[in-house]
Short mmCIF file of C-alpha atoms and ligand atoms in Angstrom, two decimals:
data_model
loop_
_atom_site.label_atom_id
_atom_site.label_comp_id
_atom_site.label_asym_id
_atom_site.label_seq_id
_atom_site.Cartn_x
_atom_site.Cartn_y
_atom_site.Cartn_z
CA MET A 17 81.00 105.11 74.51
CA LEU A 18 83.94 104.24 72.24
CA ASN A 19 83.83 107.47 70.27
CA GLY A 20 87.33 108.93 70.01
CA LYS A 21 88.89 106.14 72.08
CA HIS A 22 92.33 105.05 70.95
CA ILE A 23 92.43 101.29 70.72
CA ILE A 24 95.35 99.11 69.74
CA LEU A 25 94.03 95.83 68.41
CA GLY A 26 96.69 93.17 68.89
CA ILE A 27 96.29 90.06 66.76
CA THR A 28 98.24 86.90 67.48
CA GLY A 29 98.65 83.66 65.53
CA SER A 30 95.36 81.85 65.99
CA ILE A 31 92.75 80.55 63.61
CA ALA A 32 90.38 82.96 65.39
CA ALA A 33 92.32 85.84 63.79
CA TYR A 34 89.66 85.95 61.08
CA LYS A 35 87.24 87.28 63.72
CA ALA A 36 89.59 90.23 64.29
CA ALA A 37 88.43 91.67 60.96
CA MET A 38 84.85 91.96 62.19
CA LEU A 39 86.04 93.16 65.58
CA CYS A 40 88.08 95.93 63.96
CA ARG A 41 85.14 96.92 61.80
CA LEU A 42 82.84 97.17 64.82
CA LEU A 43 85.38 99.22 66.80
CA VAL A 44 85.71 101.69 63.92
CA LYS A 45 81.93 101.81 63.54
CA GLU A 46 81.66 102.69 67.23
CA GLY A 47 83.90 105.70 66.57
CA ALA A 48 87.14 104.27 68.00
CA GLU A 49 90.49 105.03 66.38
CA VAL A 50 92.14 101.69 65.82
CA ARG A 51 95.76 100.76 65.19
CA VAL A 52 96.50 97.12 64.53
CA ILE A 53 99.61 95.32 65.68
CA MET A 54 100.04 91.76 64.40
CA THR A 55 102.53 89.20 65.58
CA PRO A 56 104.56 87.73 62.69
CA LEU A 57 102.54 84.48 62.90
CA ALA A 58 99.22 86.34 62.83
CA LYS A 59 99.99 87.39 59.25
CA GLN A 60 99.65 83.73 58.27
CA PHE A 61 96.06 83.71 59.46
CA ILE A 62 94.75 87.05 58.20
CA THR A 63 96.29 89.41 55.70
CA PRO A 64 97.75 92.75 56.72
CA LEU A 65 95.89 94.26 53.76
CA THR A 66 92.53 93.25 55.23
CA MET A 67 93.38 94.74 58.62
CA ALA A 68 94.95 97.90 57.16
CA THR A 69 91.86 98.48 55.03
CA LEU A 70 89.47 97.97 57.93
CA SER A 71 91.44 100.01 60.46
CA LYS A 72 92.28 102.70 57.84
CA HIS A 73 95.92 102.64 58.93
CA PRO A 74 98.93 100.53 57.97
CA ILE A 75 99.29 97.58 60.30
CA LEU A 76 102.36 97.24 62.47
CA VAL A 77 104.39 94.06 62.83
CA GLU A 78 108.08 94.83 62.98
CA PHE A 79 110.09 97.11 65.23
CA PHE A 80 111.09 99.07 62.16
CA ASN A 81 110.18 99.26 58.51
CA PRO A 82 112.89 97.28 56.68
CA GLU A 83 112.34 99.39 53.54
CA ASN A 84 113.28 102.74 55.07
CA GLY A 85 114.34 102.03 58.66
CA GLU A 86 111.38 103.99 60.08
CA TRP A 87 111.01 103.05 63.75
CA ASN A 88 107.68 101.82 65.15
CA SER A 89 107.90 103.16 68.67
CA HIS A 90 106.23 100.80 71.13
CA VAL A 91 106.54 103.54 73.76
CA SER A 92 104.57 106.06 71.69
CA LEU A 93 102.01 103.41 70.80
CA GLY A 94 101.65 102.47 74.47
CA GLU A 95 101.18 106.13 75.39
CA TRP A 96 98.70 106.74 72.57
CA ALA A 97 96.35 103.94 73.53
CA ASP A 98 93.35 104.08 75.83
CA MET A 99 93.16 100.34 75.54
CA LEU A 100 95.32 97.53 74.26
CA LEU A 101 92.93 94.79 73.20
CA ILE A 102 94.58 91.52 72.23
CA ALA A 103 92.10 89.40 70.31
CA PRO A 104 92.77 86.63 69.66
CA ALA A 105 95.33 86.05 72.41
CA THR A 106 97.12 82.72 72.11
CA ALA A 107 98.45 80.66 75.01
CA ASN A 108 101.94 81.57 73.80
CA THR A 109 101.30 85.34 73.96
CA LEU A 110 99.58 85.07 77.35
CA ALA A 111 102.58 83.17 78.72
CA LYS A 112 104.98 85.78 77.36
CA MET A 113 102.88 88.59 78.85
CA THR A 114 103.12 87.04 82.30
CA THR A 115 106.88 86.57 82.13
CA GLY A 116 107.79 89.82 80.40
CA ILE A 117 109.19 88.28 77.24
CA ALA A 118 109.36 91.04 74.66
CA ASP A 119 110.29 89.43 71.37
CA ASN A 120 107.78 91.18 69.11
CA LEU A 121 106.23 94.63 68.74
CA LEU A 122 102.96 93.60 70.37
CA LEU A 123 104.69 92.37 73.51
CA THR A 124 106.95 95.43 73.81
CA THR A 125 103.88 97.62 73.39
CA TYR A 126 102.14 95.65 76.14
CA LEU A 127 105.08 96.26 78.46
CA SER A 128 105.06 99.99 77.64
CA ALA A 129 101.28 100.49 77.73
CA ARG A 130 99.82 102.62 80.47
CA SER A 131 96.33 102.00 79.16
CA LYS A 132 93.79 99.40 80.07
CA VAL A 133 94.64 95.99 78.67
CA ALA A 134 92.13 93.33 77.68
CA VAL A 135 92.75 89.90 76.20
CA ALA A 136 90.36 87.55 74.44
CA PRO A 137 91.99 84.11 74.67
CA ALA A 138 91.58 81.67 71.78
CA MET A 139 93.00 78.15 71.80
CA ASP A 140 92.20 74.50 71.92
CA LEU A 141 90.27 73.26 74.96
CA ASP A 142 93.16 71.35 76.52
CA MET A 143 95.55 74.24 76.10
CA TYR A 144 92.97 76.53 77.69
CA ALA A 145 92.30 74.16 80.56
CA HIS A 146 96.01 73.50 81.16
CA ILE A 147 97.16 74.58 84.60
CA THR A 148 99.88 76.78 83.08
CA THR A 149 97.44 78.74 80.93
CA GLN A 150 94.97 79.05 83.80
CA GLN A 151 97.75 80.22 86.10
CA ASN A 152 98.90 82.77 83.50
CA LEU A 153 95.36 84.13 83.09
CA LYS A 154 95.04 84.41 86.87
CA THR A 155 98.33 86.28 87.09
CA LEU A 156 97.33 88.68 84.32
CA ALA A 157 93.93 89.31 85.93
CA GLN A 158 95.66 90.08 89.24
CA ARG A 159 97.77 92.64 87.39
CA GLY A 160 94.64 94.36 86.08
CA VAL A 161 94.35 92.78 82.64
CA ALA A 162 90.69 92.22 81.72
CA ILE A 163 90.08 88.67 80.55
CA ILE A 164 87.33 88.31 78.00
CA GLU A 165 86.35 84.69 78.58
CA PRO A 166 86.29 82.36 75.60
CA GLY A 167 83.11 80.54 74.72
CA ALA A 168 82.47 76.82 74.48
CA GLY A 169 81.67 75.10 71.23
CA GLU A 170 83.25 73.38 68.30
CA LEU A 171 86.92 74.25 67.98
CA ALA A 172 89.20 74.31 64.94
CA SER A 173 90.64 70.96 66.02
CA GLY A 174 87.19 69.38 65.75
CA LEU A 175 87.04 68.94 69.50
CA VAL A 176 84.23 70.52 71.44
CA GLY A 177 84.89 72.55 74.58
CA LYS A 178 85.94 75.92 75.99
CA GLY A 179 88.54 77.89 74.04
CA ARG A 180 86.68 79.63 71.19
CA MET A 181 87.41 83.33 71.16
CA ALA A 182 84.40 85.37 72.26
CA GLU A 183 82.36 86.70 69.35
CA PRO A 184 83.26 90.25 68.16
CA GLU A 185 79.92 91.71 69.30
CA GLU A 186 80.46 90.27 72.77
CA ILE A 187 84.02 91.63 72.91
CA ILE A 188 82.73 95.09 71.98
CA GLU A 189 80.21 94.94 74.83
CA GLN A 190 82.95 93.98 77.28
CA VAL A 191 85.24 96.73 76.01
CA LYS A 192 82.43 99.24 76.57
CA ALA A 193 81.84 97.84 80.06
CA ILE A 194 85.54 98.26 80.88
CA PHE A 195 85.45 101.93 79.89
CA ALA A 196 82.13 102.45 81.70
CA ALA A 197 83.63 101.11 84.92
CA GLU A 198 86.25 103.87 84.96
CA LYS A 199 86.47 105.63 88.30
CA PRO A 200 84.65 108.97 88.53
CA GLN A 201 87.24 111.49 87.49
CA SER A 202 88.70 113.99 89.89
CA LEU A 203 88.24 117.09 87.69
CA THR A 204 84.82 116.35 86.24
CA GLY A 205 82.81 119.57 86.06
CA LYS A 206 85.89 121.83 86.07
CA ARG A 207 86.79 123.99 83.07
CA TYR A 208 90.36 124.96 82.25
CA ILE A 209 92.09 126.94 79.60
CA VAL A 210 95.63 126.05 78.59
CA THR A 211 97.84 128.13 76.34
CA ALA A 212 100.47 126.26 74.37
CA GLY A 213 102.99 126.61 71.59
CA ALA A 214 104.63 129.61 70.04
CA THR A 215 103.02 132.78 68.80
CA ILE A 216 103.98 134.19 65.40
CA GLU A 217 104.43 137.92 64.92
CA PRO A 218 104.44 138.90 61.24
CA ILE A 219 106.93 141.41 59.92
CA ASP A 220 105.63 141.33 56.36
CA PRO A 221 103.68 138.72 54.35
CA VAL A 222 106.82 136.54 54.21
CA ARG A 223 108.73 136.93 57.46
CA TYR A 224 107.87 136.66 61.12
CA ILE A 225 109.26 136.51 64.66
CA THR A 226 108.65 133.37 66.66
CA ASN A 227 110.40 131.00 69.12
CA HIS A 228 111.20 127.32 69.55
CA SER A 229 108.08 126.15 71.38
CA THR A 230 106.50 123.05 69.82
CA GLY A 231 103.47 122.93 72.11
CA LYS A 232 104.43 119.53 73.55
CA MET A 233 104.40 120.66 77.18
CA GLY A 234 101.10 122.55 76.93
CA TYR A 235 99.43 119.77 74.97
CA ALA A 236 100.48 117.21 77.59
CA ILE A 237 98.90 119.39 80.30
CA ALA A 238 95.69 119.80 78.33
CA GLU A 239 95.57 116.05 77.77
CA GLU A 240 96.14 115.29 81.45
CA LEU A 241 93.42 117.72 82.56
CA ALA A 242 91.00 116.14 80.08
CA ARG A 243 92.02 112.65 81.18
CA ARG A 244 90.90 113.61 84.69
CA GLY A 245 87.52 114.72 83.41
CA ALA A 246 88.01 118.49 83.02
CA GLU A 247 86.57 120.42 80.09
CA VAL A 248 89.65 121.87 78.42
CA LYS A 249 90.07 124.65 75.90
CA LEU A 250 93.55 124.63 74.44
CA ILE A 251 94.53 127.99 73.01
CA SER A 252 97.27 126.98 70.69
CA GLY A 253 99.89 128.70 68.61
CA ARG A 254 101.23 126.91 65.55
CA THR A 255 102.22 123.28 66.17
CA ASN A 256 102.24 119.95 64.35
CA LEU A 257 100.58 118.12 67.21
CA PRO A 258 97.19 116.43 67.01
CA VAL A 259 94.42 117.71 69.26
CA PRO A 260 94.46 115.60 72.45
CA GLN A 261 91.43 113.46 73.00
CA GLY A 262 88.52 115.28 74.66
CA VAL A 263 90.16 118.71 74.28
CA LYS A 264 88.77 121.65 72.32
CA ARG A 265 91.50 123.51 70.47
CA ILE A 266 91.31 127.18 69.58
CA ASP A 267 93.95 128.06 67.00
CA VAL A 268 95.64 131.43 67.23
CA VAL A 269 98.60 133.02 65.49
CA THR A 270 99.80 136.18 67.21
CA ALA A 271 100.21 137.17 70.86
CA GLU A 272 97.29 139.53 70.33
CA ASP A 273 95.09 136.64 69.08
CA MET A 274 96.15 134.53 72.06
CA TYR A 275 95.38 137.38 74.44
CA ASN A 276 91.91 137.90 72.95
CA ALA A 277 91.03 134.19 73.02
CA SER A 278 92.37 133.75 76.57
CA VAL A 279 90.55 136.77 77.99
CA ARG A 280 87.34 135.65 76.29
CA GLU A 281 87.57 132.04 77.53
CA TRP A 282 88.71 133.07 81.03
CA THR A 283 85.23 134.32 81.92
CA GLU A 284 83.89 130.76 81.87
CA ALA A 285 86.93 128.98 83.26
CA ASP A 286 87.73 127.62 86.69
CA GLY A 287 91.43 127.92 86.04
CA GLY A 288 94.20 128.26 83.51
CA VAL A 289 97.68 127.05 82.75
CA MET A 290 99.79 129.51 80.79
CA CYS A 291 102.32 127.33 79.04
CA ALA A 292 102.63 129.15 75.73
CA ALA A 293 105.81 130.90 74.77
CA VAL A 294 104.21 134.23 73.94
CA ALA A 295 106.13 136.92 72.13
CA ASP A 296 106.90 139.80 74.45
CA TYR A 297 107.42 142.11 71.49
CA THR A 298 105.77 142.41 68.11
CA PRO A 299 106.65 144.57 65.10
CA MET A 300 105.21 148.04 65.45
CA TYR A 301 104.09 147.96 61.82
CA VAL A 302 103.36 144.97 59.60
CA ALA A 303 104.33 145.71 56.01
CA ASP A 304 101.61 144.71 53.58
CA ARG A 305 104.20 143.82 50.94
CA LYS A 306 107.42 141.90 51.16
CA LEU A 307 110.18 144.18 52.47
CA LYS A 308 112.79 144.52 49.78
CA LYS A 309 116.38 144.08 50.77
CA SER A 310 118.86 146.86 50.18
CA ASP A 311 122.52 147.32 50.99
CA ASP A 312 121.61 149.05 54.25
CA ASP A 313 120.90 147.38 57.55
CA LEU A 314 117.28 147.13 58.54
CA LYS A 315 115.82 148.16 61.87
CA ILE A 316 112.47 146.77 62.92
CA GLU A 317 110.72 148.69 65.65
CA LEU A 318 109.01 146.49 68.19
CA ARG A 319 106.32 147.24 70.70
CA ARG A 320 105.34 145.34 73.83
CA THR A 321 102.58 142.76 73.60
CA LYS A 322 99.98 142.40 76.32
CA ASP A 323 100.88 140.00 79.13
CA ILE A 324 98.12 137.41 79.08
CA ALA A 325 98.97 135.74 82.39
CA LYS A 326 99.15 139.12 84.13
CA GLU A 327 95.78 140.17 82.73
CA LEU A 328 94.15 136.91 83.86
CA GLY A 329 95.87 137.19 87.25
CA GLU A 330 94.39 140.66 87.76
CA ASN A 331 90.92 139.18 87.15
CA LYS A 332 91.49 135.93 88.95
CA GLY A 333 88.78 135.85 91.59
CA GLN A 334 88.51 132.29 92.95
CA ARG A 335 90.11 130.73 89.88
CA THR A 336 93.42 128.87 89.84
CA LEU A 337 96.13 130.34 87.66
CA VAL A 338 99.38 128.59 86.84
CA GLY A 339 102.21 130.20 84.93
CA PHE A 340 105.51 129.01 83.56
CA ALA A 341 108.90 130.64 83.81
CA LEU A 342 111.40 129.78 81.13
CA GLU A 343 114.76 131.00 82.31
CA THR A 344 118.42 130.87 81.41
CA ASP A 345 119.84 132.52 84.55
CA ASN A 346 118.76 133.84 87.93
CA GLU A 347 116.09 131.19 87.64
CA GLU A 348 114.40 131.17 91.02
CA ALA A 349 114.44 134.91 91.56
CA ASN A 350 112.94 135.49 88.10
CA ALA A 351 110.31 132.81 88.65
CA GLU A 352 109.36 134.25 92.04
CA GLY A 353 109.01 137.68 90.41
CA LYS A 354 106.56 136.18 87.90
CA LEU A 355 104.63 134.43 90.68
CA GLN A 356 104.04 137.80 92.39
CA ARG A 357 103.61 140.08 89.37
CA LYS A 358 101.14 137.78 87.60
CA ASN A 359 99.26 136.80 90.77
CA LEU A 360 99.80 133.08 90.06
CA ASP A 361 98.92 130.23 92.41
CA PHE A 362 102.16 128.62 91.42
CA VAL A 363 104.81 128.95 88.79
CA VAL A 364 106.48 126.11 86.93
CA LEU A 365 110.11 126.91 86.42
CA ASN A 366 112.06 125.25 83.64
CA SER A 367 115.59 126.28 82.88
CA LEU A 368 117.38 126.00 79.57
CA ARG A 369 120.51 125.29 81.61
CA ASP A 370 119.10 121.84 82.48
CA LYS A 371 119.78 119.20 79.87
CA GLY A 372 116.55 117.73 78.51
CA ALA A 373 114.44 120.66 79.79
CA GLY A 374 112.42 123.29 77.96
CA PHE A 375 111.67 123.44 74.26
CA ALA A 376 110.90 120.71 71.79
CA GLY A 377 112.06 117.48 73.46
CA ASP A 378 109.82 114.91 75.11
CA THR A 379 111.23 115.57 78.58
CA ASN A 380 111.30 118.45 81.01
CA LYS A 381 112.77 119.21 84.40
CA ILE A 382 110.74 121.54 86.58
CA THR A 383 110.67 123.25 89.94
CA ILE A 384 107.26 124.29 91.22
CA ILE A 385 107.35 127.50 93.21
CA ASP A 386 104.49 128.89 95.27
CA SER A 387 104.12 131.10 98.33
CA ASN A 388 105.06 128.15 100.58
CA GLY A 389 108.34 127.29 98.89
CA ARG A 390 109.73 125.16 96.11
CA GLU A 391 109.41 121.54 94.94
CA GLU A 392 112.14 120.33 92.65
CA HIS A 393 111.37 117.42 90.33
CA PRO A 394 113.76 115.20 88.39
CA LEU A 395 113.95 115.01 84.60
CA MET A 396 110.75 113.29 83.41
CA SER A 397 108.69 112.82 80.28
CA LYS A 398 106.48 115.83 79.53
CA ARG A 399 103.52 113.55 80.14
CA ASP A 400 104.74 112.84 83.68
CA VAL A 401 105.50 116.52 84.24
CA ALA A 402 101.92 117.28 83.18
CA ALA A 403 100.64 114.79 85.79
CA VAL A 404 102.76 116.49 88.49
CA ILE A 405 101.37 119.91 87.52
CA VAL A 406 97.78 118.68 87.50
CA ASP A 407 98.31 116.94 90.87
CA LYS A 408 99.43 120.32 92.20
CA ILE A 409 96.36 122.03 90.73
CA GLU A 410 94.21 119.46 92.50
CA LYS A 411 95.95 120.26 95.80
CA VAL A 412 95.37 123.99 95.28
CA ILE A 413 91.64 123.58 94.61
CA ARG A 414 91.01 121.12 97.43
O1 PMT B 26 106.26 123.79 73.75
P1 PMT B 26 107.49 122.97 74.12
O2 PMT B 26 108.44 122.80 72.96
O3 PMT B 26 107.11 121.67 74.77
O4 PMT B 26 108.30 123.81 75.21
C1 PMT B 26 107.74 124.05 76.47
C2 PMT B 26 108.05 125.46 77.00
C3 PMT B 26 109.56 125.59 77.20
C4 PMT B 26 107.58 126.53 75.98
C5 PMT B 26 107.26 125.62 78.35
O5 PMT B 26 107.70 124.64 79.24
C6 PMT B 26 107.45 127.01 78.93
O6 PMT B 26 108.38 127.29 79.65
N1 PMT B 26 106.50 127.93 78.63
C7 PMT B 26 106.57 129.35 78.99
C8 PMT B 26 107.50 130.07 78.07
C9 PMT B 26 107.62 131.55 78.38
O7 PMT B 26 107.28 132.34 77.56
O8 PMT B 26 108.02 131.80 79.58
P2 PMT B 26 108.22 133.32 80.16
O9 PMT B 26 109.05 133.13 81.35
O10 PMT B 26 108.70 134.23 79.09
O11 PMT B 26 106.75 133.77 80.52
C10 PMT B 26 106.22 133.69 81.84
C11 PMT B 26 104.75 133.34 81.83
O12 PMT B 26 103.98 134.39 81.30
C12 PMT B 26 104.41 132.12 81.02
O13 PMT B 26 103.41 131.43 81.70
C13 PMT B 26 103.90 132.71 79.72
O14 PMT B 26 102.96 131.84 79.08
C14 PMT B 26 103.22 133.96 80.19
N2 PMT B 26 103.17 135.08 79.22
C15 PMT B 26 104.32 135.63 78.75
C16 PMT B 26 104.26 136.70 77.88
C17 PMT B 26 103.00 137.20 77.51
N3 PMT B 26 102.89 138.23 76.65
N4 PMT B 26 101.89 136.63 77.99
C18 PMT B 26 101.96 135.59 78.85
O15 PMT B 26 100.92 135.06 79.28
#
């Protein structure tokens, strides 16, 4: 149930922090990937070394590493997570969560997180029973935060009552129940292929022709399709990106490799999104030794590669096929040409004339064009663009 889930374990300054060690261990044992964020006070209760060893990753406390200035991005952490689990959660942190105070990395991550959030309160019985704390818990629950109720028993103060953080095994069960209660996903049972990244066309064993695609756009689409329950095969050129959760990646190098993999996988697919920047030309001959330079200019003869999207479009049947158009001029006319020629259901136009659009960055600005017209979208994160594209796919298949 927790296999492959991305969980941020937030630890705040409570005596119950010692239980976070066992909790972390159990999460890892269940197959979850865990990143630990500690509030500065939490470090007084349990050592970062313990948590780093158990989670297998350095723990995060500060907004940046004071040694080298490396930034700990709360936005990326919030996007990475499937769940932010704060255990133990003190009355102080709960109060800050309700009011939006963001004075440490854990709280900024909470405000950025799009994932499920669960808290396991831990505090003295009077603090727990206090109207303010109860009101804060109610507010958080109304906003969708899962509250993992504390137990009753002897507390660190020596008093007996409700406020003990739930035991790690019980928290794990509740975390599993939260994931199990996820809504049935809209694309369960559907199979998609997505091409992403740049192809590499070798000239000789040393040199090659490629382009600026990083794969970010295609990976975001693959991730979004998988998030909605689809089975996704990501046919990927070279990138530095990790494989999105729940996605099967097929690594390819050249346009020819990408063509072969795409045509092969197309037979079993319900649809495809062609996001890769595929070379249109490849060297006619690949030298088997490094080409030696001379005083003369060098001409490299190129031949056309096969158009993957066009090939899939010709064998589309009932499947859904989405293409991209990366343009620098005559944008809409070129995109419409691609829509027709490649027999696409819709084409996603991105223009290098738009700031923040296209290659490499984390944002894109797209216009979706189909036989009914055009929908222009503002500049958005590639993750949001992916959601827009997958929404459109869902409309097409409905
Ligand atoms: O990877 P990023 O850094 O995030 O950048 C994202 C992106 C800019 C690469 C992406 O948004 C994008 O525009 N991808 C398509 C790039 C491209 O090659 O566009 P095109 O207009 O040349 O091709 C049109 C369509 O045909 C595309 O769907 C392309 O994948 C496909 N094609 C092209 C050539 C070919 N031989 N086979 C193809 O399938």
